[in-house]
């Protein structure tokens, strides 16, 4: 049987050191792969997400596709940041700083990667946030109960609200019992759809710490760049953080992979957010596949 080999890299994103933060598989493709093959590779790697990159006719511009174990995503944070640092390390190693552009489903994302000792710090511009009106208060109890929480856990005077910088997250602001939060209903994705959200982000607004899961509640994400932007915008919108300050959001503590996500929100009538984090390179290799 004829085999082809695909190079890949393993990196930890939003990590303080190797084997912390959120793991990621990065593949660089010389030509197209069918969607079902990329999905199968992602399942083989068993990371929360895998990103596939292809060069364009511009050396700093790459087409990208991102998969979870279940589906392809139109956007995600930690794969984009991790991939930028990987490219910096492998193909722009002579530069202390490199600017890159990723195109994901016709959306262009600008990134900067900077060398930071033996690791890298990568930053992405998530663009202008879309902010939906607050969720009607009569829905609060239903959503909180689906998350194993109660009305008493809700942060005072703060609404549930959907915010998006590419993926619409339902921000659930709480002031207690983050450790108890989990998805406890089988139809949670349908519940999110009723408020126009794709995923949920439970945010302790006092500790600036969050949690999110796949919609079945079976897998918790360690560090979620696509949620950090909406969470930061939410905090600024409701006066819990000033514009232009850098917020440090914590995630992953309950999975014993503590992570730090840095978010900066700028603007007035329209809020633009950038997300950055430290990336550690932990391994590389090749995957052998049968030719299609």
PDB file of C-alpha atoms in Angstrom:
ATOM      1  CA  UNK A   1       0.000   0.000   0.000  1.00  0.00           C
ATOM      2  CA  UNK A   2       1.305   3.451  -0.952  1.00  0.00           C
ATOM      3  CA  UNK A   3       1.636   5.819   2.009  1.00  0.00           C
ATOM      4  CA  UNK A   4       2.018   9.577   2.325  1.00  0.00           C
ATOM      5  CA  UNK A   5       3.561  11.323   5.307  1.00  0.00           C
ATOM      6  CA  UNK A   6       2.284  14.483   6.966  1.00  0.00           C
ATOM      7  CA  UNK A   7       4.492  16.505   9.327  1.00  0.00           C
ATOM      8  CA  UNK A   8       2.939  17.631  12.571  1.00  0.00           C
ATOM      9  CA  UNK A   9       3.879  19.523  15.720  1.00  0.00           C
ATOM     10  CA  UNK A  10       2.558  19.311  19.262  1.00  0.00           C
ATOM     11  CA  UNK A  11       2.380  22.547  21.224  1.00  0.00           C
ATOM     12  CA  UNK A  12       0.918  23.761  24.505  1.00  0.00           C
ATOM     13  CA  UNK A  13      -0.981  27.050  24.293  1.00  0.00           C
ATOM     14  CA  UNK A  14      -1.663  29.583  27.067  1.00  0.00           C
ATOM     15  CA  UNK A  15       0.947  27.587  28.977  1.00  0.00           C
ATOM     16  CA  UNK A  16       3.363  28.696  31.680  1.00  0.00           C
ATOM     17  CA  UNK A  17       5.654  25.777  30.845  1.00  0.00           C
ATOM     18  CA  UNK A  18       5.607  22.627  28.690  1.00  0.00           C
ATOM     19  CA  UNK A  19       2.904  20.120  29.650  1.00  0.00           C
ATOM     20  CA  UNK A  20       0.622  22.864  30.898  1.00  0.00           C
ATOM     21  CA  UNK A  21      -1.952  24.942  29.059  1.00  0.00           C
ATOM     22  CA  UNK A  22      -4.036  23.593  26.190  1.00  0.00           C
ATOM     23  CA  UNK A  23      -2.476  20.994  23.890  1.00  0.00           C
ATOM     24  CA  UNK A  24      -2.740  21.322  20.122  1.00  0.00           C
ATOM     25  CA  UNK A  25      -1.789  19.389  16.999  1.00  0.00           C
ATOM     26  CA  UNK A  26      -0.569  21.465  14.049  1.00  0.00           C
ATOM     27  CA  UNK A  27      -0.363  19.998  10.536  1.00  0.00           C
ATOM     28  CA  UNK A  28       1.207  21.650   7.496  1.00  0.00           C
ATOM     29  CA  UNK A  29      -0.247  20.355   4.215  1.00  0.00           C
ATOM     30  CA  UNK A  30       1.295  20.491   0.754  1.00  0.00           C
ATOM     31  CA  UNK A  31      -2.082  19.892  -0.885  1.00  0.00           C
ATOM     32  CA  UNK A  32      -5.741  19.549  -0.009  1.00  0.00           C
ATOM     33  CA  UNK A  33      -7.079  16.790   2.186  1.00  0.00           C
ATOM     34  CA  UNK A  34     -10.746  15.760   2.165  1.00  0.00           C
ATOM     35  CA  UNK A  35     -12.707  17.034   5.125  1.00  0.00           C
ATOM     36  CA  UNK A  36     -13.431  13.525   6.406  1.00  0.00           C
ATOM     37  CA  UNK A  37      -9.693  12.728   6.447  1.00  0.00           C
ATOM     38  CA  UNK A  38      -8.912  15.837   8.490  1.00  0.00           C
ATOM     39  CA  UNK A  39     -11.689  14.867  10.873  1.00  0.00           C
ATOM     40  CA  UNK A  40     -10.242  11.359  11.199  1.00  0.00           C
ATOM     41  CA  UNK A  41      -6.737  12.720  11.813  1.00  0.00           C
ATOM     42  CA  UNK A  42      -8.114  14.957  14.569  1.00  0.00           C
ATOM     43  CA  UNK A  43      -9.749  11.947  16.196  1.00  0.00           C
ATOM     44  CA  UNK A  44      -6.497  10.019  15.875  1.00  0.00           C
ATOM     45  CA  UNK A  45      -4.505  12.796  17.581  1.00  0.00           C
ATOM     46  CA  UNK A  46      -7.135  13.045  20.355  1.00  0.00           C
ATOM     47  CA  UNK A  47      -6.387  16.668  21.114  1.00  0.00           C
ATOM     48  CA  UNK A  48      -9.266  19.009  21.904  1.00  0.00           C
ATOM     49  CA  UNK A  49      -8.545  20.688  18.555  1.00  0.00           C
ATOM     50  CA  UNK A  50      -6.270  20.219  15.547  1.00  0.00           C
ATOM     51  CA  UNK A  51      -5.387  22.870  12.972  1.00  0.00           C
ATOM     52  CA  UNK A  52      -4.407  22.216   9.341  1.00  0.00           C
ATOM     53  CA  UNK A  53      -2.378  24.853   7.483  1.00  0.00           C
ATOM     54  CA  UNK A  54      -1.630  25.362   3.793  1.00  0.00           C
ATOM     55  CA  UNK A  55       0.794  27.850   2.304  1.00  0.00           C
ATOM     56  CA  UNK A  56      -0.380  30.508  -0.150  1.00  0.00           C
ATOM     57  CA  UNK A  57       1.613  32.512  -2.676  1.00  0.00           C
ATOM     58  CA  UNK A  58       2.512  34.901   0.163  1.00  0.00           C
ATOM     59  CA  UNK A  59       5.119  33.587   2.595  1.00  0.00           C
ATOM     60  CA  UNK A  60       3.370  34.967   5.679  1.00  0.00           C
ATOM     61  CA  UNK A  61      -0.183  34.018   4.673  1.00  0.00           C
ATOM     62  CA  UNK A  62      -1.737  30.596   5.305  1.00  0.00           C
ATOM     63  CA  UNK A  63      -5.108  28.993   4.778  1.00  0.00           C
ATOM     64  CA  UNK A  64      -6.304  27.214   7.917  1.00  0.00           C
ATOM     65  CA  UNK A  65      -8.998  24.728   8.927  1.00  0.00           C
ATOM     66  CA  UNK A  66      -9.764  23.782  12.516  1.00  0.00           C
ATOM     67  CA  UNK A  67     -11.404  20.613  13.823  1.00  0.00           C
ATOM     68  CA  UNK A  68     -12.556  19.366  17.184  1.00  0.00           C
ATOM     69  CA  UNK A  69     -13.094  15.652  17.757  1.00  0.00           C
ATOM     70  CA  UNK A  70     -16.692  16.148  16.589  1.00  0.00           C
ATOM     71  CA  UNK A  71     -16.744  18.845  13.915  1.00  0.00           C
ATOM     72  CA  UNK A  72     -15.044  21.564  11.900  1.00  0.00           C
ATOM     73  CA  UNK A  73     -15.121  25.041  13.440  1.00  0.00           C
ATOM     74  CA  UNK A  74     -15.398  28.369  11.666  1.00  0.00           C
ATOM     75  CA  UNK A  75     -13.045  29.897  14.237  1.00  0.00           C
ATOM     76  CA  UNK A  76     -11.112  28.977  17.373  1.00  0.00           C
ATOM     77  CA  UNK A  77      -8.552  30.749  19.516  1.00  0.00           C
ATOM     78  CA  UNK A  78      -5.926  28.411  20.898  1.00  0.00           C
ATOM     79  CA  UNK A  79      -5.296  26.635  17.543  1.00  0.00           C
ATOM     80  CA  UNK A  80      -4.661  29.955  15.790  1.00  0.00           C
ATOM     81  CA  UNK A  81      -2.287  31.213  18.481  1.00  0.00           C
ATOM     82  CA  UNK A  82      -0.499  27.861  18.724  1.00  0.00           C
ATOM     83  CA  UNK A  83      -0.117  27.565  14.955  1.00  0.00           C
ATOM     84  CA  UNK A  84       1.349  31.070  14.678  1.00  0.00           C
ATOM     85  CA  UNK A  85       4.070  30.230  17.199  1.00  0.00           C
ATOM     86  CA  UNK A  86       4.745  26.903  15.450  1.00  0.00           C
ATOM     87  CA  UNK A  87       5.271  28.608  12.098  1.00  0.00           C
ATOM     88  CA  UNK A  88       7.510  31.192  13.740  1.00  0.00           C
ATOM     89  CA  UNK A  89       9.657  28.453  15.253  1.00  0.00           C
ATOM     90  CA  UNK A  90       9.909  26.305  12.131  1.00  0.00           C
ATOM     91  CA  UNK A  91      10.028  28.752   9.229  1.00  0.00           C
ATOM     92  CA  UNK A  92      10.864  32.196  10.619  1.00  0.00           C
ATOM     93  CA  UNK A  93      13.296  31.138  13.332  1.00  0.00           C
ATOM     94  CA  UNK A  94      15.779  33.872  12.422  1.00  0.00           C
ATOM     95  CA  UNK A  95      13.306  36.610  13.359  1.00  0.00           C
ATOM     96  CA  UNK A  96      12.474  37.708  16.896  1.00  0.00           C
ATOM     97  CA  UNK A  97       9.036  38.825  15.728  1.00  0.00           C
ATOM     98  CA  UNK A  98       6.906  37.738  12.784  1.00  0.00           C
ATOM     99  CA  UNK A  99       3.545  38.919  11.473  1.00  0.00           C
ATOM    100  CA  UNK A 100       1.247  36.340   9.915  1.00  0.00           C
ATOM    101  CA  UNK A 101      -2.177  36.125   8.347  1.00  0.00           C
ATOM    102  CA  UNK A 102      -4.515  33.135   8.530  1.00  0.00           C
ATOM    103  CA  UNK A 103      -7.581  32.751   6.330  1.00  0.00           C
ATOM    104  CA  UNK A 104     -10.305  30.591   7.901  1.00  0.00           C
ATOM    105  CA  UNK A 105     -13.551  30.207   5.958  1.00  0.00           C
ATOM    106  CA  UNK A 106     -12.906  33.496   4.114  1.00  0.00           C
ATOM    107  CA  UNK A 107     -12.188  35.333   7.361  1.00  0.00           C
ATOM    108  CA  UNK A 108      -8.739  36.915   7.605  1.00  0.00           C
ATOM    109  CA  UNK A 109      -7.015  36.931  11.015  1.00  0.00           C
ATOM    110  CA  UNK A 110      -3.865  38.931  11.710  1.00  0.00           C
ATOM    111  CA  UNK A 111      -1.323  37.505  14.150  1.00  0.00           C
ATOM    112  CA  UNK A 112       1.989  38.425  15.701  1.00  0.00           C
ATOM    113  CA  UNK A 113       4.422  35.949  17.240  1.00  0.00           C
ATOM    114  CA  UNK A 114       7.368  37.022  19.390  1.00  0.00           C
ATOM    115  CA  UNK A 115      10.231  34.936  20.691  1.00  0.00           C
ATOM    116  CA  UNK A 116      10.164  34.663  24.487  1.00  0.00           C
ATOM    117  CA  UNK A 117      13.250  32.766  25.689  1.00  0.00           C
ATOM    118  CA  UNK A 118      12.734  29.114  24.785  1.00  0.00           C
ATOM    119  CA  UNK A 119       9.051  29.678  24.001  1.00  0.00           C
ATOM    120  CA  UNK A 120       6.878  32.163  22.106  1.00  0.00           C
ATOM    121  CA  UNK A 121       4.120  34.642  22.818  1.00  0.00           C
ATOM    122  CA  UNK A 122       1.555  34.853  20.041  1.00  0.00           C
ATOM    123  CA  UNK A 123      -1.231  37.393  19.700  1.00  0.00           C
ATOM    124  CA  UNK A 124      -4.249  37.538  17.442  1.00  0.00           C
ATOM    125  CA  UNK A 125      -6.614  40.322  16.533  1.00  0.00           C
ATOM    126  CA  UNK A 126     -10.093  38.868  17.032  1.00  0.00           C
ATOM    127  CA  UNK A 127     -11.730  41.932  15.480  1.00  0.00           C
ATOM    128  CA  UNK A 128     -14.914  43.756  16.410  1.00  0.00           C
ATOM    129  CA  UNK A 129     -17.155  41.948  18.878  1.00  0.00           C
ATOM    130  CA  UNK A 130     -20.845  41.335  18.221  1.00  0.00           C
ATOM    131  CA  UNK A 131     -22.861  41.847  21.405  1.00  0.00           C
ATOM    132  CA  UNK A 132     -26.436  40.581  21.619  1.00  0.00           C
ATOM    133  CA  UNK A 133     -29.021  42.096  23.978  1.00  0.00           C
ATOM    134  CA  UNK A 134     -29.073  40.545  27.471  1.00  0.00           C
ATOM    135  CA  UNK A 135     -30.952  37.272  27.819  1.00  0.00           C
ATOM    136  CA  UNK A 136     -34.421  37.765  29.347  1.00  0.00           C
ATOM    137  CA  UNK A 137     -34.174  37.184  33.089  1.00  0.00           C
ATOM    138  CA  UNK A 138     -36.916  34.547  33.003  1.00  0.00           C
ATOM    139  CA  UNK A 139     -34.495  32.224  31.169  1.00  0.00           C
ATOM    140  CA  UNK A 140     -31.782  32.517  33.828  1.00  0.00           C
ATOM    141  CA  UNK A 141     -32.992  29.751  36.103  1.00  0.00           C
ATOM    142  CA  UNK A 142     -33.401  27.238  33.265  1.00  0.00           C
ATOM    143  CA  UNK A 143     -29.875  27.884  31.965  1.00  0.00           C
ATOM    144  CA  UNK A 144     -28.283  27.899  35.411  1.00  0.00           C
ATOM    145  CA  UNK A 145     -29.966  24.623  36.382  1.00  0.00           C
ATOM    146  CA  UNK A 146     -28.672  23.069  33.145  1.00  0.00           C
ATOM    147  CA  UNK A 147     -25.203  24.078  34.363  1.00  0.00           C
ATOM    148  CA  UNK A 148     -25.654  22.603  37.849  1.00  0.00           C
ATOM    149  CA  UNK A 149     -25.886  26.126  39.285  1.00  0.00           C
ATOM    150  CA  UNK A 150     -28.596  28.219  40.934  1.00  0.00           C
ATOM    151  CA  UNK A 151     -29.814  31.792  40.911  1.00  0.00           C
ATOM    152  CA  UNK A 152     -27.849  32.441  44.104  1.00  0.00           C
ATOM    153  CA  UNK A 153     -24.608  31.754  42.185  1.00  0.00           C
ATOM    154  CA  UNK A 154     -25.372  34.467  39.624  1.00  0.00           C
ATOM    155  CA  UNK A 155     -23.287  37.640  39.960  1.00  0.00           C
ATOM    156  CA  UNK A 156     -25.545  40.465  41.169  1.00  0.00           C
ATOM    157  CA  UNK A 157     -26.831  42.931  38.566  1.00  0.00           C
ATOM    158  CA  UNK A 158     -25.126  41.152  35.655  1.00  0.00           C
ATOM    159  CA  UNK A 159     -27.147  39.541  32.837  1.00  0.00           C
ATOM    160  CA  UNK A 160     -26.534  36.400  30.833  1.00  0.00           C
ATOM    161  CA  UNK A 161     -25.509  37.583  27.368  1.00  0.00           C
ATOM    162  CA  UNK A 162     -24.250  36.235  24.035  1.00  0.00           C
ATOM    163  CA  UNK A 163     -21.021  37.793  22.744  1.00  0.00           C
ATOM    164  CA  UNK A 164     -19.080  36.715  19.653  1.00  0.00           C
ATOM    165  CA  UNK A 165     -15.725  37.412  18.014  1.00  0.00           C
ATOM    166  CA  UNK A 166     -16.213  34.513  15.600  1.00  0.00           C
ATOM    167  CA  UNK A 167     -18.054  31.975  17.762  1.00  0.00           C
ATOM    168  CA  UNK A 168     -21.104  33.103  19.762  1.00  0.00           C
ATOM    169  CA  UNK A 169     -20.634  32.320  23.457  1.00  0.00           C
ATOM    170  CA  UNK A 170     -23.300  32.611  26.105  1.00  0.00           C
ATOM    171  CA  UNK A 171     -21.501  34.344  28.965  1.00  0.00           C
ATOM    172  CA  UNK A 172     -22.867  33.187  32.332  1.00  0.00           C
ATOM    173  CA  UNK A 173     -21.527  35.542  35.043  1.00  0.00           C
ATOM    174  CA  UNK A 174     -21.311  33.993  38.493  1.00  0.00           C
ATOM    175  CA  UNK A 175     -19.770  34.961  41.820  1.00  0.00           C
ATOM    176  CA  UNK A 176     -19.673  31.535  43.494  1.00  0.00           C
ATOM    177  CA  UNK A 177     -19.507  27.783  42.921  1.00  0.00           C
ATOM    178  CA  UNK A 178     -17.471  27.713  39.714  1.00  0.00           C
ATOM    179  CA  UNK A 179     -16.180  24.347  40.904  1.00  0.00           C
ATOM    180  CA  UNK A 180     -19.732  22.942  40.730  1.00  0.00           C
ATOM    181  CA  UNK A 181     -20.421  24.108  37.182  1.00  0.00           C
ATOM    182  CA  UNK A 182     -20.991  21.396  34.585  1.00  0.00           C
ATOM    183  CA  UNK A 183     -23.525  20.526  31.893  1.00  0.00           C
ATOM    184  CA  UNK A 184     -26.173  18.233  33.384  1.00  0.00           C
ATOM    185  CA  UNK A 185     -28.813  18.060  30.630  1.00  0.00           C
ATOM    186  CA  UNK A 186     -28.774  16.065  27.395  1.00  0.00           C
ATOM    187  CA  UNK A 187     -30.223  18.810  25.196  1.00  0.00           C
ATOM    188  CA  UNK A 188     -27.870  21.633  26.140  1.00  0.00           C
ATOM    189  CA  UNK A 189     -26.966  22.469  22.532  1.00  0.00           C
ATOM    190  CA  UNK A 190     -30.654  22.950  21.727  1.00  0.00           C
ATOM    191  CA  UNK A 191     -31.015  25.169  24.799  1.00  0.00           C
ATOM    192  CA  UNK A 192     -28.087  27.311  23.633  1.00  0.00           C
ATOM    193  CA  UNK A 193     -29.659  27.598  20.185  1.00  0.00           C
ATOM    194  CA  UNK A 194     -32.734  29.255  21.703  1.00  0.00           C
ATOM    195  CA  UNK A 195     -30.548  32.211  22.697  1.00  0.00           C
ATOM    196  CA  UNK A 196     -28.359  32.215  19.564  1.00  0.00           C
ATOM    197  CA  UNK A 197     -25.225  30.727  21.171  1.00  0.00           C
ATOM    198  CA  UNK A 198     -22.893  27.994  19.969  1.00  0.00           C
ATOM    199  CA  UNK A 199     -21.125  27.350  23.304  1.00  0.00           C
ATOM    200  CA  UNK A 200     -21.300  28.488  26.924  1.00  0.00           C
ATOM    201  CA  UNK A 201     -18.640  30.188  29.038  1.00  0.00           C
ATOM    202  CA  UNK A 202     -19.221  30.222  32.785  1.00  0.00           C
ATOM    203  CA  UNK A 203     -17.257  33.176  34.157  1.00  0.00           C
ATOM    204  CA  UNK A 204     -16.455  33.946  37.782  1.00  0.00           C
ATOM    205  CA  UNK A 205     -16.414  37.724  37.470  1.00  0.00           C
ATOM    206  CA  UNK A 206     -14.576  38.227  40.761  1.00  0.00           C
ATOM    207  CA  UNK A 207     -11.736  35.774  40.157  1.00  0.00           C
ATOM    208  CA  UNK A 208     -11.665  36.244  36.344  1.00  0.00           C
ATOM    209  CA  UNK A 209     -11.745  32.500  35.859  1.00  0.00           C
ATOM    210  CA  UNK A 210     -13.842  30.586  33.364  1.00  0.00           C
ATOM    211  CA  UNK A 211     -14.977  27.130  32.286  1.00  0.00           C
ATOM    212  CA  UNK A 212     -16.440  25.734  29.072  1.00  0.00           C
ATOM    213  CA  UNK A 213     -17.201  22.299  27.617  1.00  0.00           C
ATOM    214  CA  UNK A 214     -18.311  20.545  24.474  1.00  0.00           C
ATOM    215  CA  UNK A 215     -22.093  20.730  24.351  1.00  0.00           C
ATOM    216  CA  UNK A 216     -22.521  17.173  25.557  1.00  0.00           C
ATOM    217  CA  UNK A 217     -20.629  18.121  28.688  1.00  0.00           C
ATOM    218  CA  UNK A 218     -18.280  15.178  28.285  1.00  0.00           C
ATOM    219  CA  UNK A 219     -15.069  17.153  27.631  1.00  0.00           C
ATOM    220  CA  UNK A 220     -13.991  20.343  29.383  1.00  0.00           C
ATOM    221  CA  UNK A 221     -11.729  22.717  27.471  1.00  0.00           C
ATOM    222  CA  UNK A 222      -8.477  23.690  29.139  1.00  0.00           C
ATOM    223  CA  UNK A 223      -8.056  27.191  27.670  1.00  0.00           C
ATOM    224  CA  UNK A 224     -10.404  28.777  25.154  1.00  0.00           C
ATOM    225  CA  UNK A 225      -9.122  31.712  23.129  1.00  0.00           C
ATOM    226  CA  UNK A 226     -12.386  32.106  21.234  1.00  0.00           C
ATOM    227  CA  UNK A 227     -14.202  32.544  24.582  1.00  0.00           C
ATOM    228  CA  UNK A 228     -11.590  34.812  26.186  1.00  0.00           C
ATOM    229  CA  UNK A 229     -12.358  37.600  23.724  1.00  0.00           C
ATOM    230  CA  UNK A 230     -16.120  37.572  24.348  1.00  0.00           C
ATOM    231  CA  UNK A 231     -15.540  37.265  28.106  1.00  0.00           C
ATOM    232  CA  UNK A 232     -13.254  40.317  28.112  1.00  0.00           C
ATOM    233  CA  UNK A 233     -15.711  42.315  26.005  1.00  0.00           C
ATOM    234  CA  UNK A 234     -18.500  41.337  28.401  1.00  0.00           C
ATOM    235  CA  UNK A 235     -16.494  42.555  31.404  1.00  0.00           C
ATOM    236  CA  UNK A 236     -15.707  45.879  29.720  1.00  0.00           C
ATOM    237  CA  UNK A 237     -19.308  46.338  28.556  1.00  0.00           C
ATOM    238  CA  UNK A 238     -20.619  45.935  32.095  1.00  0.00           C
ATOM    239  CA  UNK A 239     -18.002  48.113  33.764  1.00  0.00           C
ATOM    240  CA  UNK A 240     -16.086  45.260  35.395  1.00  0.00           C
ATOM    241  CA  UNK A 241     -12.868  46.129  33.537  1.00  0.00           C
ATOM    242  CA  UNK A 242     -11.545  49.293  31.857  1.00  0.00           C
ATOM    243  CA  UNK A 243     -10.969  49.696  28.135  1.00  0.00           C
ATOM    244  CA  UNK A 244      -7.345  49.225  27.009  1.00  0.00           C
ATOM    245  CA  UNK A 245      -6.242  47.388  30.153  1.00  0.00           C
ATOM    246  CA  UNK A 246      -4.882  43.872  29.760  1.00  0.00           C
ATOM    247  CA  UNK A 247      -7.045  41.303  31.519  1.00  0.00           C
ATOM    248  CA  UNK A 248      -5.602  37.991  32.668  1.00  0.00           C
ATOM    249  CA  UNK A 249      -8.203  35.234  32.482  1.00  0.00           C
ATOM    250  CA  UNK A 250      -7.615  31.903  34.192  1.00  0.00           C
ATOM    251  CA  UNK A 251      -8.873  28.546  32.969  1.00  0.00           C
ATOM    252  CA  UNK A 252      -7.959  24.862  33.229  1.00  0.00           C
ATOM    253  CA  UNK A 253      -7.489  24.658  37.002  1.00  0.00           C
ATOM    254  CA  UNK A 254     -10.039  21.884  37.364  1.00  0.00           C
ATOM    255  CA  UNK A 255      -8.185  19.795  34.778  1.00  0.00           C
ATOM    256  CA  UNK A 256      -4.840  20.333  36.530  1.00  0.00           C
ATOM    257  CA  UNK A 257      -3.607  22.305  33.485  1.00  0.00           C
ATOM    258  CA  UNK A 258      -3.737  25.915  34.744  1.00  0.00           C
ATOM    259  CA  UNK A 259      -3.689  28.379  31.865  1.00  0.00           C
ATOM    260  CA  UNK A 260      -3.445  32.136  31.427  1.00  0.00           C
ATOM    261  CA  UNK A 261      -5.147  34.039  28.607  1.00  0.00           C
ATOM    262  CA  UNK A 262      -4.372  37.726  28.084  1.00  0.00           C
ATOM    263  CA  UNK A 263      -7.096  39.922  26.588  1.00  0.00           C
ATOM    264  CA  UNK A 264      -7.095  43.604  25.645  1.00  0.00           C
ATOM    265  CA  UNK A 265     -10.285  45.405  24.605  1.00  0.00           C
ATOM    266  CA  UNK A 266     -10.139  48.725  22.800  1.00  0.00           C
ATOM    267  CA  UNK A 267     -12.677  51.055  21.269  1.00  0.00           C
ATOM    268  CA  UNK A 268     -15.782  52.996  22.177  1.00  0.00           C
ATOM    269  CA  UNK A 269     -19.004  52.315  20.281  1.00  0.00           C
ATOM    270  CA  UNK A 270     -17.355  49.258  18.722  1.00  0.00           C
ATOM    271  CA  UNK A 271     -15.092  47.058  20.823  1.00  0.00           C
ATOM    272  CA  UNK A 272     -12.090  45.327  19.277  1.00  0.00           C
ATOM    273  CA  UNK A 273     -10.287  42.585  21.193  1.00  0.00           C
ATOM    274  CA  UNK A 274      -6.846  41.002  20.961  1.00  0.00           C
ATOM    275  CA  UNK A 275      -5.900  37.763  22.690  1.00  0.00           C
ATOM    276  CA  UNK A 276      -2.387  36.583  23.429  1.00  0.00           C
ATOM    277  CA  UNK A 277      -0.721  33.737  25.254  1.00  0.00           C
ATOM    278  CA  UNK A 278       2.519  31.856  25.759  1.00  0.00           C
ATOM    279  CA  UNK A 279       3.157  28.844  23.533  1.00  0.00           C
ATOM    280  CA  UNK A 280       5.548  26.002  24.350  1.00  0.00           C
ATOM    281  CA  UNK A 281       6.722  23.571  21.654  1.00  0.00           C
ATOM    282  CA  UNK A 282       6.665  20.038  23.022  1.00  0.00           C
ATOM    283  CA  UNK A 283       7.158  17.658  20.085  1.00  0.00           C
ATOM    284  CA  UNK A 284       6.972  16.901  16.387  1.00  0.00           C
ATOM    285  CA  UNK A 285       6.740  13.933  14.049  1.00  0.00           C
ATOM    286  CA  UNK A 286       5.081  12.537  10.942  1.00  0.00           C
ATOM    287  CA  UNK A 287       1.788  10.789  10.409  1.00  0.00           C
ATOM    288  CA  UNK A 288       1.593   8.100   7.737  1.00  0.00           C
ATOM    289  CA  UNK A 289      -1.635   7.850   5.761  1.00  0.00           C
ATOM    290  CA  UNK A 290      -2.733   5.781   2.770  1.00  0.00           C
ATOM    291  CA  UNK A 291      -2.827   7.799  -0.421  1.00  0.00           C
ATOM    292  CA  UNK A 292      -6.345   8.874  -1.288  1.00  0.00           C
TER     293      UNK A 292
END
